[in-house]
Amino acid sequence: MSENIIETNGLAKSFGNQWALYNINVNVKKDITTGLVGPNGAGKTTLFSLFCGFLKPTKGSVKILNHEPDHPLLRGRISILPQDASLLKTIPVGKQLTMFAELQGFKKRLAVEEAERVLEMVNLSSSRHKTADQLSHGMLKRIAIAQAFIGTPDLILLDEPTAGLDPGTTDNIKSVIRSLSKNTSIIITSHNLEVIEDLCQQVIILKEGRLHSDEKVSDLTARTKALTFRLEQDADNSIRSVLKALDIVTEVKLGKPGQHRLVVHYSSDAGQMAEIEIIKCLAENNIPYREMIRGERLQESVTDRLG
Amino acid sequence: MSSFRPGVFNTLVRQDIYYSLKSARGLLFLVFFSVFWLWVLWKLSSGNAKMLSNAETGFILSLFIDPKVIQSLFVGRAPTFSAYFYLAMSSVPMFVLLAASDQTANDIGSKYLRFLTPRCNRLEIFVGRFFGATILISFAYILVTIIAALISMAVDNNGVSLVLADLPLVLVSLVLYLIPFVAFMSLCSVIVGSAGLSALMGVSVYVVMLVIISVIGIKSKDFAEVISYIIPNSTKFQYLQLSWVKMMGASLLVPIYVVAYGLLGWMIFSKRDI
């Protein structure tokens, strides 16, 4: 039995003359949570849709749990949160979840209970009798997430699970995903790299329709000794030379305009005083910051890699 | 690869009929259907259809309708029920093209199918939607036929015995006749992403084919007759003769139409992006 839950071989997809994905060879490991990231147009949703069988490959192949995406043996073993699919407008959402559960093999009474359970998970039990038209965008998103939690799938694929959700609900969804990840392999696509960093062990980075890298999140976030600052305002380039004047500093990265970000890498043999020296240097040069974290965040690491 | 699970298929059909009765498209069909037949049945309940049994009226009718059909329908039968049957058969294309237009089309457009495909195979969805539409439309026609039968029994001379003799044949003929149209709309419905477009496509193809067949018929009647079998109403003439033998002959074409349209539709649906 393969250790990979998804394997692709020369996978490519074109829409007309435009290649959305080209020659993707990637293995997604079992029993972990994997993030799929990249800028707009990188091909995340296309790759996700190929994993799910929504789209058919133009070239190459994809295997999910050792089967093609449409294979009958996969029914009930994978759950999917599609990004832009709409629920039926005239049937109460609780009833729709019951219908999904029935299609997954639950008997009528158990299907009703399963729908209740997943609605409870996303804190929407009270909305089960409402139709899609009566719910907000965020609530519909949570209903769509709830349908992906029906049953006991081996693999859950979530396309932008926290997009459009308020911070409190995002935390709730993250906590549910975290608890499910103990028993299930999960793949998440998201623009929110904080979500990916919080939930994923592995990250696949796409750029312009090609596989950019496939690495452990821990490698991306703790590769070097670094401090990441969120500044009050964007720093100008002079800070680079000021910080580089310190013997311990090996690299200084400034965020793009508007990001208010500064990442300072220091040498691995620097002592414990290194962090204090860097903070002192910022204070002496009158550069206030709102937040400091040890290491480099996934956000910075990925942004840096994608140029 | 697709396997077919009867349990999932049954659930899909049940859910499709339930949704049809709750959705705008289903209700739209039922409202149109009900209003049309309320009006027609109200007119038939006056008993005016009895005039169609007269030789004079039959002669005038024969200018527009095949004399064989007139003889079969209006000689020795309950005229009100026969008139209903003729109108019902003529209305089948119109109502089926409307009612069966959204087997998969809207769900492709709204991407609702993405909630279904992790749970069922595309084949189960495709066949389930075909059966759901067939059952809904058949049920509507069966209900109207029973009401028409009751009206005919009340207004026609010897209505009860004549109608009871014809009722099973009329019901079977109507259901058999409408099935290929549903299959035709299965094909149209997988090509486009909205029920409106699907209906428009179905009506357009149907009307264009009728025109082409008529034009060919001017040059060569035999060739036009062969070509006419591309669309399902080629069997209407056989059904209208209200004979078990003719009906069974026509019914042999039902599976051929269903397989032909269904296979084409399935080939597209199984490979298309959803």
Coordinates of C-alpha atoms in Angstrom, one line a residue:
Chain A
M1 CA 0.0 0.0 0.0
S2 CA 1.4 3.4 -1.0
E3 CA 2.3 5.9 1.6
N4 CA 0.8 8.6 -0.6
I5 CA -2.8 9.5 -0.6
I6 CA -2.6 11.4 -3.9
E7 CA -0.1 10.8 -6.7
T8 CA 0.1 12.7 -9.9
N9 CA 2.1 12.0 -13.0
G10 CA 2.7 14.6 -15.6
L11 CA -0.6 16.2 -14.8
A12 CA -1.7 19.0 -17.0
K13 CA -4.9 20.9 -17.7
S14 CA -5.6 23.5 -20.4
F15 CA -8.7 25.6 -21.0
G16 CA -8.7 26.3 -24.8
N17 CA -5.1 27.3 -25.7
Q18 CA -4.3 28.4 -22.1
W19 CA -2.4 25.9 -19.9
A20 CA -3.7 26.3 -16.3
L21 CA -1.4 23.6 -15.0
Y22 CA 1.5 22.0 -16.6
N23 CA 3.5 18.8 -15.8
I24 CA 2.6 18.5 -12.2
N25 CA 4.3 15.6 -10.4
V26 CA 3.4 15.6 -6.8
N27 CA 2.8 13.1 -4.0
V28 CA 0.6 14.0 -1.1
K29 CA 1.4 12.0 2.0
K30 CA -1.1 10.1 4.1
D31 CA -2.2 11.0 7.6
I32 CA -1.1 14.6 7.5
T33 CA -2.6 17.9 6.6
T34 CA -1.2 19.4 3.4
G35 CA -1.6 22.9 2.2
L36 CA -1.8 23.9 -1.4
V37 CA -0.7 27.5 -1.9
G38 CA 0.2 30.0 -4.5
P39 CA -0.8 33.4 -5.8
N40 CA -4.0 34.0 -7.9
G41 CA -3.8 32.1 -11.2
A42 CA -1.2 29.7 -9.9
G43 CA -3.6 26.8 -10.5
K44 CA -4.5 25.8 -7.0
T45 CA -8.3 25.4 -7.7
T46 CA -7.6 23.7 -11.0
L47 CA -5.3 21.2 -9.3
F48 CA -7.8 20.8 -6.5
S49 CA -10.6 20.2 -9.0
L50 CA -8.5 17.6 -10.8
F51 CA -8.0 15.8 -7.4
C52 CA -11.7 15.8 -6.9
G53 CA -12.6 14.7 -10.4
F54 CA -14.5 17.8 -11.2
L55 CA -12.2 18.5 -14.1
K56 CA -10.7 15.9 -16.4
P57 CA -6.9 16.1 -17.1
T58 CA -5.8 17.2 -20.5
K59 CA -2.6 15.2 -20.0
G60 CA -1.1 12.9 -17.4
S61 CA -2.9 11.2 -14.5
V62 CA -4.0 11.5 -10.9
K63 CA -4.5 8.8 -8.4
I64 CA -6.5 9.3 -5.2
L65 CA -6.1 6.5 -2.7
N66 CA -4.7 4.4 -5.6
H67 CA -7.7 5.0 -7.8
E68 CA -8.7 7.4 -10.5
P69 CA -10.8 10.3 -9.0
D70 CA -14.1 9.1 -10.4
H71 CA -13.6 5.5 -9.2
P72 CA -16.6 4.0 -7.5
L73 CA -14.5 2.7 -4.6
L74 CA -13.8 6.3 -3.6
R75 CA -17.5 7.0 -2.8
G76 CA -17.8 7.9 0.8
R77 CA -14.0 7.7 1.3
I78 CA -13.4 11.3 0.3
S79 CA -15.2 14.5 1.3
I80 CA -14.9 17.7 -0.6
L81 CA -15.5 21.4 0.1
P82 CA -15.8 22.9 -3.4
Q83 CA -15.0 26.6 -3.5
D84 CA -17.8 28.1 -5.5
A85 CA -20.6 25.4 -5.6
S86 CA -24.1 26.5 -4.7
L87 CA -26.5 24.6 -2.5
L88 CA -30.1 24.2 -3.7
K89 CA -32.1 27.4 -3.1
T90 CA -35.5 26.0 -2.2
I91 CA -34.7 23.1 0.2
P92 CA -33.8 23.7 3.9
V93 CA -30.1 23.3 4.5
G94 CA -30.7 20.6 7.1
K95 CA -32.7 18.6 4.7
Q96 CA -29.9 19.0 2.0
L97 CA -27.3 17.7 4.5
T98 CA -29.6 14.7 5.3
M99 CA -29.9 14.0 1.5
F100 CA -26.1 14.0 1.3
A101 CA -25.8 11.7 4.2
E102 CA -28.4 9.3 2.7
L103 CA -26.3 9.3 -0.6
Q104 CA -23.3 8.3 1.6
G105 CA -25.2 5.3 2.7
F106 CA -26.8 6.5 6.0
K107 CA -30.3 5.2 6.7
K108 CA -33.0 7.9 6.8
R109 CA -33.0 8.3 10.7
L110 CA -29.3 8.1 11.0
A111 CA -28.9 10.6 8.1
V112 CA -31.0 13.1 10.0
E113 CA -28.8 12.6 13.1
E114 CA -25.6 12.9 11.0
A115 CA -26.9 16.2 9.5
E116 CA -27.5 17.4 13.1
R117 CA -24.0 16.4 14.1
V118 CA -22.2 18.3 11.4
L119 CA -24.4 21.3 11.8
E120 CA -23.5 21.3 15.4
M121 CA -19.8 21.2 14.5
V122 CA -20.1 24.5 12.6
N123 CA -22.5 26.0 15.2
L124 CA -25.5 26.2 12.9
S125 CA -28.0 23.8 14.4
S126 CA -30.5 26.6 14.7
S127 CA -30.4 27.2 11.0
R128 CA -31.3 23.7 9.8
H129 CA -34.8 24.7 8.7
K130 CA -33.6 27.7 6.7
T131 CA -33.1 27.8 3.0
A132 CA -29.9 29.0 1.3
D133 CA -31.7 32.3 0.4
Q134 CA -32.2 33.0 4.1
L135 CA -28.5 32.6 5.1
S136 CA -25.6 34.9 4.9
H137 CA -22.5 34.1 2.7
G138 CA -20.6 33.1 5.8
M139 CA -23.3 30.8 7.0
L140 CA -23.6 29.2 3.6
K141 CA -19.8 28.6 3.7
R142 CA -20.2 26.9 7.1
I143 CA -23.0 24.7 5.7
A144 CA -20.8 23.8 2.8
I145 CA -18.0 22.9 5.2
A146 CA -20.4 20.9 7.3
Q147 CA -21.3 18.7 4.3
A148 CA -17.6 17.8 4.0
F149 CA -17.6 16.5 7.5
I150 CA -20.4 14.0 6.9
G151 CA -19.4 10.4 7.6
T152 CA -15.8 9.2 8.3
P153 CA -13.9 9.9 5.1
D154 CA -10.2 8.9 4.7
L155 CA -9.5 12.1 2.9
I156 CA -11.0 15.6 3.2
L157 CA -10.3 18.2 0.5
L158 CA -11.1 21.8 1.5
D159 CA -10.9 24.6 -1.0
E160 CA -10.5 27.9 0.8
P161 CA -12.3 26.8 4.0
T162 CA -11.9 30.1 5.9
A163 CA -12.5 32.5 3.0
G164 CA -15.3 34.9 3.9
L165 CA -15.5 33.9 7.5
D166 CA -15.1 36.2 10.5
P167 CA -12.1 35.6 12.8
G168 CA -14.1 33.9 15.5
T169 CA -15.7 31.5 13.0
T170 CA -12.3 30.9 11.4
D171 CA -10.9 29.8 14.7
N172 CA -13.9 27.5 15.2
I173 CA -13.4 25.9 11.8
K174 CA -9.7 25.6 12.3
S175 CA -10.3 23.8 15.6
V176 CA -12.7 21.4 13.9
I177 CA -10.2 20.7 11.1
R178 CA -7.4 20.2 13.7
S179 CA -9.5 17.7 15.6
L180 CA -10.4 15.8 12.4
S181 CA -6.8 15.7 11.2
K182 CA -6.0 13.3 14.0
N183 CA -7.8 10.5 12.1
T184 CA -8.0 11.8 8.5
S185 CA -5.7 13.1 5.8
I186 CA -6.7 16.6 4.8
I187 CA -5.7 18.9 1.9
I188 CA -6.4 22.6 2.2
T189 CA -6.0 25.3 -0.4
S190 CA -6.0 28.8 1.0
H191 CA -4.7 32.3 0.4
N192 CA -4.5 32.7 4.1
L193 CA -1.1 31.3 4.9
E194 CA -1.7 31.7 8.6
V195 CA -4.3 29.0 8.3
I196 CA -1.9 26.8 6.3
E197 CA 0.8 27.4 8.9
D198 CA -1.5 26.6 11.8
L199 CA -3.0 23.5 10.3
C200 CA -0.6 21.9 7.8
Q201 CA 2.5 19.9 8.1
Q202 CA 3.3 19.9 4.4
V203 CA 2.9 22.6 1.9
I204 CA 2.8 22.4 -1.9
I205 CA 3.6 25.7 -3.6
L206 CA 2.3 26.4 -7.2
K207 CA 3.4 29.2 -9.4
E208 CA 2.1 30.0 -12.8
G209 CA 0.7 26.6 -13.3
R210 CA 3.8 24.7 -12.3
L211 CA 4.9 23.0 -9.2
H212 CA 7.3 25.4 -7.4
S213 CA 8.1 23.3 -4.3
D214 CA 6.7 20.6 -2.0
E215 CA 8.1 21.0 1.5
K216 CA 7.5 20.5 5.2
V217 CA 6.0 23.7 6.8
S218 CA 8.6 23.3 9.6
D219 CA 11.4 23.6 7.0
L220 CA 9.9 26.7 5.6
T221 CA 9.3 28.4 8.9
A222 CA 12.3 27.4 11.0
R223 CA 15.0 27.0 8.5
T224 CA 17.1 29.8 9.9
K225 CA 17.2 31.9 13.0
A226 CA 15.1 34.9 12.4
L227 CA 12.9 37.5 13.9
T228 CA 9.8 38.8 12.1
F229 CA 8.5 42.2 13.0
R230 CA 5.2 43.9 12.1
L231 CA 6.1 47.5 12.0
E232 CA 4.0 50.6 12.6
Q233 CA 4.7 51.7 9.0
D234 CA 6.8 50.5 6.1
A235 CA 10.5 50.7 6.8
D236 CA 12.7 52.5 4.3
N237 CA 15.8 50.8 2.8
S238 CA 18.2 52.6 5.2
I239 CA 17.2 50.1 7.9
R240 CA 18.8 47.4 5.8
S241 CA 22.2 48.9 6.1
V242 CA 21.7 49.8 9.7
L243 CA 20.9 46.2 10.7
K244 CA 23.5 44.7 8.4
A245 CA 26.1 46.7 10.3
L246 CA 25.5 44.3 13.2
D247 CA 27.9 41.3 13.0
I248 CA 25.2 38.8 13.9
V249 CA 22.8 39.8 11.1
T250 CA 23.0 37.7 8.0
E251 CA 20.0 38.9 6.0
V252 CA 17.4 41.6 6.1
K253 CA 14.1 41.3 4.2
L254 CA 11.6 44.2 3.8
G255 CA 8.0 43.5 3.1
K256 CA 6.3 44.9 0.0
P257 CA 4.8 48.4 0.4
G258 CA 1.8 48.2 2.8
Q259 CA 2.9 45.0 4.5
H260 CA 4.8 46.8 7.3
R261 CA 7.0 43.8 7.6
L262 CA 10.6 43.3 8.4
V263 CA 12.4 39.9 8.7
V264 CA 15.9 39.8 10.2
H265 CA 17.9 36.6 9.9
Y266 CA 20.9 36.2 12.2
S267 CA 23.7 33.7 12.3
S268 CA 23.0 30.4 13.8
D269 CA 26.1 30.6 16.1
A270 CA 24.9 33.9 17.6
G271 CA 24.2 33.8 21.3
Q272 CA 21.0 34.5 23.2
M273 CA 21.9 38.2 23.1
A274 CA 21.3 38.4 19.3
E275 CA 17.6 39.0 19.6
I276 CA 18.2 41.8 22.2
E277 CA 20.8 43.4 20.0
I278 CA 18.4 43.5 17.0
I279 CA 15.6 45.0 19.1
K280 CA 17.9 47.5 20.6
C281 CA 19.1 48.5 17.1
L282 CA 15.5 49.1 16.0
A283 CA 14.8 51.2 19.1
E284 CA 18.0 53.3 18.6
N285 CA 16.9 54.0 15.0
N286 CA 13.4 54.9 16.1
I287 CA 11.7 52.1 14.3
P288 CA 8.6 51.1 16.4
Y289 CA 7.0 47.7 15.9
R290 CA 3.6 46.3 16.9
E291 CA 4.5 42.6 17.0
M292 CA 7.5 40.4 17.0
I293 CA 7.7 36.7 16.4
R294 CA 10.6 34.3 16.5
G295 CA 11.4 32.6 13.2
E296 CA 10.1 33.4 9.8
R297 CA 6.3 33.0 9.2
L298 CA 5.1 30.9 6.3
Q299 CA 3.7 34.1 4.8
E300 CA 7.1 35.7 4.6
S301 CA 8.8 32.5 3.5
V302 CA 6.3 31.7 0.7
T303 CA 6.1 35.3 -0.5
D304 CA 9.9 35.4 -0.6
R305 CA 10.1 32.3 -2.6
L306 CA 7.5 33.3 -5.1
G307 CA 9.4 36.6 -5.6
Chain B
M1 CA -15.1 3.6 -14.6
S2 CA -18.6 3.7 -13.2
S3 CA -20.5 1.2 -11.2
F4 CA -24.2 1.4 -10.6
R5 CA -25.6 1.0 -7.1
P6 CA -29.4 0.6 -7.0
G7 CA -29.7 2.0 -3.5
V8 CA -28.0 5.2 -4.3
F9 CA -29.9 5.4 -7.6
N10 CA -33.2 5.1 -5.8
T11 CA -32.2 7.8 -3.3
L12 CA -31.1 10.1 -6.2
V13 CA -34.4 9.6 -8.0
R14 CA -36.5 10.2 -4.9
Q15 CA -34.5 13.4 -4.1
D16 CA -34.8 14.6 -7.7
I17 CA -38.6 14.2 -7.6
Y18 CA -38.7 15.9 -4.2
Y19 CA -36.6 18.8 -5.5
S20 CA -38.7 19.1 -8.7
L21 CA -41.8 19.6 -6.6
K22 CA -40.0 22.3 -4.5
S23 CA -38.1 24.1 -7.2
A24 CA -39.1 26.9 -9.5
R25 CA -38.5 24.8 -12.6
G26 CA -40.7 22.0 -11.3
L27 CA -43.5 24.3 -10.2
L28 CA -43.3 26.3 -13.5
F29 CA -43.9 23.1 -15.4
L30 CA -46.7 22.0 -13.1
V31 CA -48.4 25.4 -13.3
F32 CA -48.2 25.6 -17.1
F33 CA -49.3 22.0 -17.4
S34 CA -52.2 22.4 -14.9
V35 CA -53.5 25.7 -16.5
F36 CA -53.4 24.2 -20.0
W37 CA -55.2 21.0 -19.1
L38 CA -57.7 22.8 -16.8
W39 CA -58.7 24.9 -19.8
V40 CA -58.8 21.9 -22.2
L41 CA -60.7 19.6 -19.9
W42 CA -63.2 22.4 -19.1
K43 CA -63.8 22.7 -22.8
L44 CA -64.1 18.9 -23.3
S45 CA -66.5 18.6 -20.4
S46 CA -69.1 20.5 -22.5
G47 CA -69.4 17.4 -24.6
N48 CA -68.7 19.2 -27.8
A49 CA -66.1 16.6 -28.8
K50 CA -69.1 14.3 -29.7
M51 CA -69.3 16.2 -32.9
L52 CA -66.0 14.7 -34.0
S53 CA -67.8 11.3 -34.5
N54 CA -70.0 12.8 -37.3
A55 CA -69.1 11.9 -40.8
E56 CA -69.1 15.6 -41.8
T57 CA -66.8 16.7 -39.1
G58 CA -64.6 13.6 -39.8
F59 CA -64.3 14.8 -43.4
I60 CA -63.2 18.3 -42.4
L61 CA -60.7 16.8 -39.9
S62 CA -59.3 14.5 -42.5
L63 CA -58.0 17.6 -44.3
F64 CA -55.6 18.2 -41.4
I65 CA -55.2 14.8 -39.8
D66 CA -54.5 11.4 -41.4
P67 CA -57.9 9.7 -42.1
K68 CA -56.6 6.4 -40.6
V69 CA -56.0 8.3 -37.3
I70 CA -59.5 9.9 -37.4
Q71 CA -61.1 6.5 -38.1
S72 CA -59.2 4.8 -35.3
L73 CA -59.9 7.6 -32.8
F74 CA -63.5 8.6 -33.5
V75 CA -65.2 5.5 -34.9
G76 CA -66.6 3.3 -32.1
R77 CA -64.8 5.1 -29.4
A78 CA -65.6 7.7 -26.7
P79 CA -65.0 10.9 -28.7
T80 CA -64.2 13.1 -25.7
F81 CA -61.5 10.7 -24.5
S82 CA -60.2 10.3 -28.0
A83 CA -60.0 14.0 -28.5
Y84 CA -58.1 14.3 -25.2
F85 CA -55.7 11.6 -26.3
Y86 CA -55.0 13.4 -29.6
L87 CA -54.4 16.7 -27.7
A88 CA -52.3 14.9 -25.1
M89 CA -50.1 13.2 -27.7
S90 CA -49.7 16.5 -29.5
S91 CA -48.7 18.3 -26.3
V92 CA -46.1 15.8 -25.2
P93 CA -43.1 17.5 -27.1
M94 CA -44.0 20.9 -25.8
F95 CA -44.3 19.9 -22.1
V96 CA -41.5 17.4 -22.1
L97 CA -39.0 19.8 -23.7
L98 CA -39.9 22.2 -20.9
A99 CA -40.2 19.9 -18.0
A100 CA -37.2 17.7 -18.7
S101 CA -34.8 20.5 -19.7
D102 CA -33.1 20.7 -16.3
Q103 CA -32.0 17.2 -15.6
T104 CA -28.4 18.2 -15.1
A105 CA -28.1 21.7 -16.8
N106 CA -28.6 24.0 -13.8
D107 CA -26.6 21.8 -11.5
I108 CA -23.7 22.0 -13.9
G109 CA -24.0 25.8 -14.0
S110 CA -24.3 26.2 -10.2
K111 CA -21.7 23.5 -9.6
Y112 CA -24.1 21.7 -7.3
L113 CA -23.0 18.5 -8.9
R114 CA -19.7 19.0 -7.0
F115 CA -21.6 18.2 -3.8
L116 CA -22.9 15.0 -5.4
T117 CA -19.9 13.5 -7.1
P118 CA -18.0 12.6 -4.0
R119 CA -21.1 10.5 -3.0
C120 CA -22.3 9.1 -6.3
N121 CA -21.1 8.2 -9.7
R122 CA -21.8 10.3 -12.7
L123 CA -23.7 7.4 -14.2
E124 CA -26.0 7.2 -11.2
I125 CA -26.6 11.0 -11.4
F126 CA -27.2 10.9 -15.2
V127 CA -29.6 7.9 -15.1
G128 CA -31.2 9.1 -11.9
R129 CA -32.1 12.4 -13.3
F130 CA -33.6 10.8 -16.4
F131 CA -35.8 8.6 -14.3
G132 CA -36.8 11.4 -12.0
A133 CA -37.9 13.5 -15.0
T134 CA -39.7 10.6 -16.6
I135 CA -41.6 9.7 -13.4
L136 CA -42.6 13.3 -12.8
I137 CA -43.9 13.9 -16.3
S138 CA -45.5 10.5 -16.5
F139 CA -47.3 11.0 -13.2
A140 CA -48.6 14.4 -14.4
Y141 CA -50.0 12.9 -17.7
I142 CA -51.5 9.8 -15.8
L143 CA -53.3 12.2 -13.5
V144 CA -54.7 14.3 -16.3
T145 CA -55.6 11.2 -18.3
I146 CA -57.6 9.8 -15.3
I147 CA -59.5 13.1 -15.0
A148 CA -60.2 13.2 -18.8
A149 CA -61.4 9.6 -18.6
L150 CA -63.9 10.5 -15.8
I151 CA -65.1 13.5 -17.8
S152 CA -65.5 11.3 -20.9
M153 CA -67.5 8.7 -18.9
A154 CA -69.8 11.4 -17.8
V155 CA -70.5 13.1 -21.2
D156 CA -70.1 10.5 -23.9
N157 CA -72.7 7.9 -24.8
N158 CA -71.7 4.5 -23.5
G159 CA -68.7 6.4 -22.1
V160 CA -67.9 4.1 -19.2
S161 CA -67.4 0.9 -21.2
L162 CA -65.7 2.6 -24.1
V163 CA -63.3 4.6 -21.9
L164 CA -62.5 1.7 -19.6
A165 CA -61.6 -0.3 -22.7
D166 CA -59.2 2.4 -24.0
L167 CA -57.8 3.7 -20.7
P168 CA -54.9 1.2 -20.3
L169 CA -53.8 1.6 -23.9
V170 CA -54.0 5.4 -23.7
L171 CA -51.9 5.5 -20.5
V172 CA -49.3 3.1 -21.8
S173 CA -49.1 4.9 -25.2
L174 CA -48.6 8.3 -23.5
V175 CA -45.9 7.2 -21.2
L176 CA -44.1 5.3 -23.9
Y177 CA -44.3 8.2 -26.3
L178 CA -42.9 10.7 -23.8
I179 CA -39.9 8.6 -22.7
P180 CA -37.7 9.3 -25.9
F181 CA -38.4 13.0 -25.5
V182 CA -37.0 12.9 -21.9
A183 CA -34.0 11.0 -23.2
F184 CA -33.6 13.7 -25.9
M185 CA -33.6 16.3 -23.2
S186 CA -31.0 14.3 -21.2
L187 CA -28.7 14.9 -24.1
C188 CA -29.5 18.6 -24.4
S189 CA -29.2 19.1 -20.6
V190 CA -25.6 17.8 -20.4
I191 CA -24.3 20.2 -23.1
V192 CA -25.3 23.5 -21.5
G193 CA -25.1 25.1 -18.0
S194 CA -28.7 26.3 -17.5
A195 CA -32.2 24.9 -17.8
G196 CA -33.3 27.8 -20.0
L197 CA -30.5 27.2 -22.5
S198 CA -31.2 23.5 -22.4
A199 CA -34.9 24.0 -23.2
L200 CA -34.0 26.5 -25.9
M201 CA -31.6 24.1 -27.4
G202 CA -34.1 21.2 -27.3
V203 CA -36.9 23.3 -28.9
S204 CA -34.5 24.7 -31.5
V205 CA -33.2 21.3 -32.6
Y206 CA -36.7 19.8 -32.6
V207 CA -38.2 22.6 -34.7
V208 CA -35.2 22.7 -37.1
M209 CA -35.5 19.0 -37.6
L210 CA -39.2 19.3 -38.3
V211 CA -38.5 21.9 -40.9
I212 CA -35.7 19.9 -42.5
I213 CA -37.9 16.8 -42.7
S214 CA -40.8 18.8 -44.2
V215 CA -38.5 20.3 -46.9
I216 CA -36.9 16.9 -47.7
G217 CA -40.5 15.5 -47.8
I218 CA -41.3 17.8 -50.8
K219 CA -38.5 16.2 -52.8
S220 CA -38.6 12.6 -51.5
K221 CA -41.3 11.3 -49.2
D222 CA -39.5 8.0 -48.6
F223 CA -36.2 9.7 -47.6
A224 CA -38.1 12.2 -45.3
E225 CA -39.8 9.3 -43.6
V226 CA -36.4 7.6 -42.9
I227 CA -34.9 10.9 -41.7
S228 CA -37.9 11.6 -39.5
Y229 CA -36.9 8.8 -37.1
I230 CA -34.1 11.1 -35.8
I231 CA -36.7 12.8 -33.6
P232 CA -39.0 10.8 -31.4
N233 CA -42.4 12.0 -32.8
S234 CA -42.0 9.7 -35.8
T235 CA -43.9 7.1 -33.7
K236 CA -46.8 9.4 -32.9
F237 CA -48.8 8.1 -35.9
Q238 CA -48.6 4.5 -34.7
Y239 CA -49.7 5.4 -31.1
L240 CA -52.6 7.5 -32.4
Q241 CA -54.2 4.5 -34.1
L242 CA -55.0 3.2 -30.6
S243 CA -54.2 -0.4 -31.3
W244 CA -52.2 -2.7 -29.0
V245 CA -50.4 -4.1 -32.0
K246 CA -49.4 -0.7 -33.4
M247 CA -48.5 0.5 -29.9
M248 CA -46.2 -2.5 -29.4
G249 CA -44.6 -1.9 -32.8
A250 CA -43.9 1.7 -31.9
S251 CA -42.7 0.7 -28.4
L252 CA -39.8 -1.2 -29.9
L253 CA -38.3 2.1 -30.9
V254 CA -38.4 3.4 -27.3
P255 CA -35.3 1.6 -26.1
I256 CA -33.5 2.5 -29.3
Y257 CA -34.2 6.2 -28.8
V258 CA -33.3 6.0 -25.1
V259 CA -30.0 4.2 -25.8
A260 CA -29.1 6.5 -28.7
Y261 CA -29.8 9.8 -27.0
G262 CA -28.7 8.4 -23.6
L263 CA -25.4 7.1 -24.9
L264 CA -24.6 10.4 -26.6
G265 CA -25.5 12.3 -23.5
W266 CA -23.5 10.0 -21.3
M267 CA -20.5 10.2 -23.5
I268 CA -20.5 14.0 -23.0
F269 CA -21.5 14.0 -19.3
S270 CA -18.9 11.4 -18.4
K271 CA -16.1 13.4 -19.9
R272 CA -17.1 17.0 -19.3
D273 CA -15.8 19.3 -16.6
I274 CA -18.4 20.0 -13.9

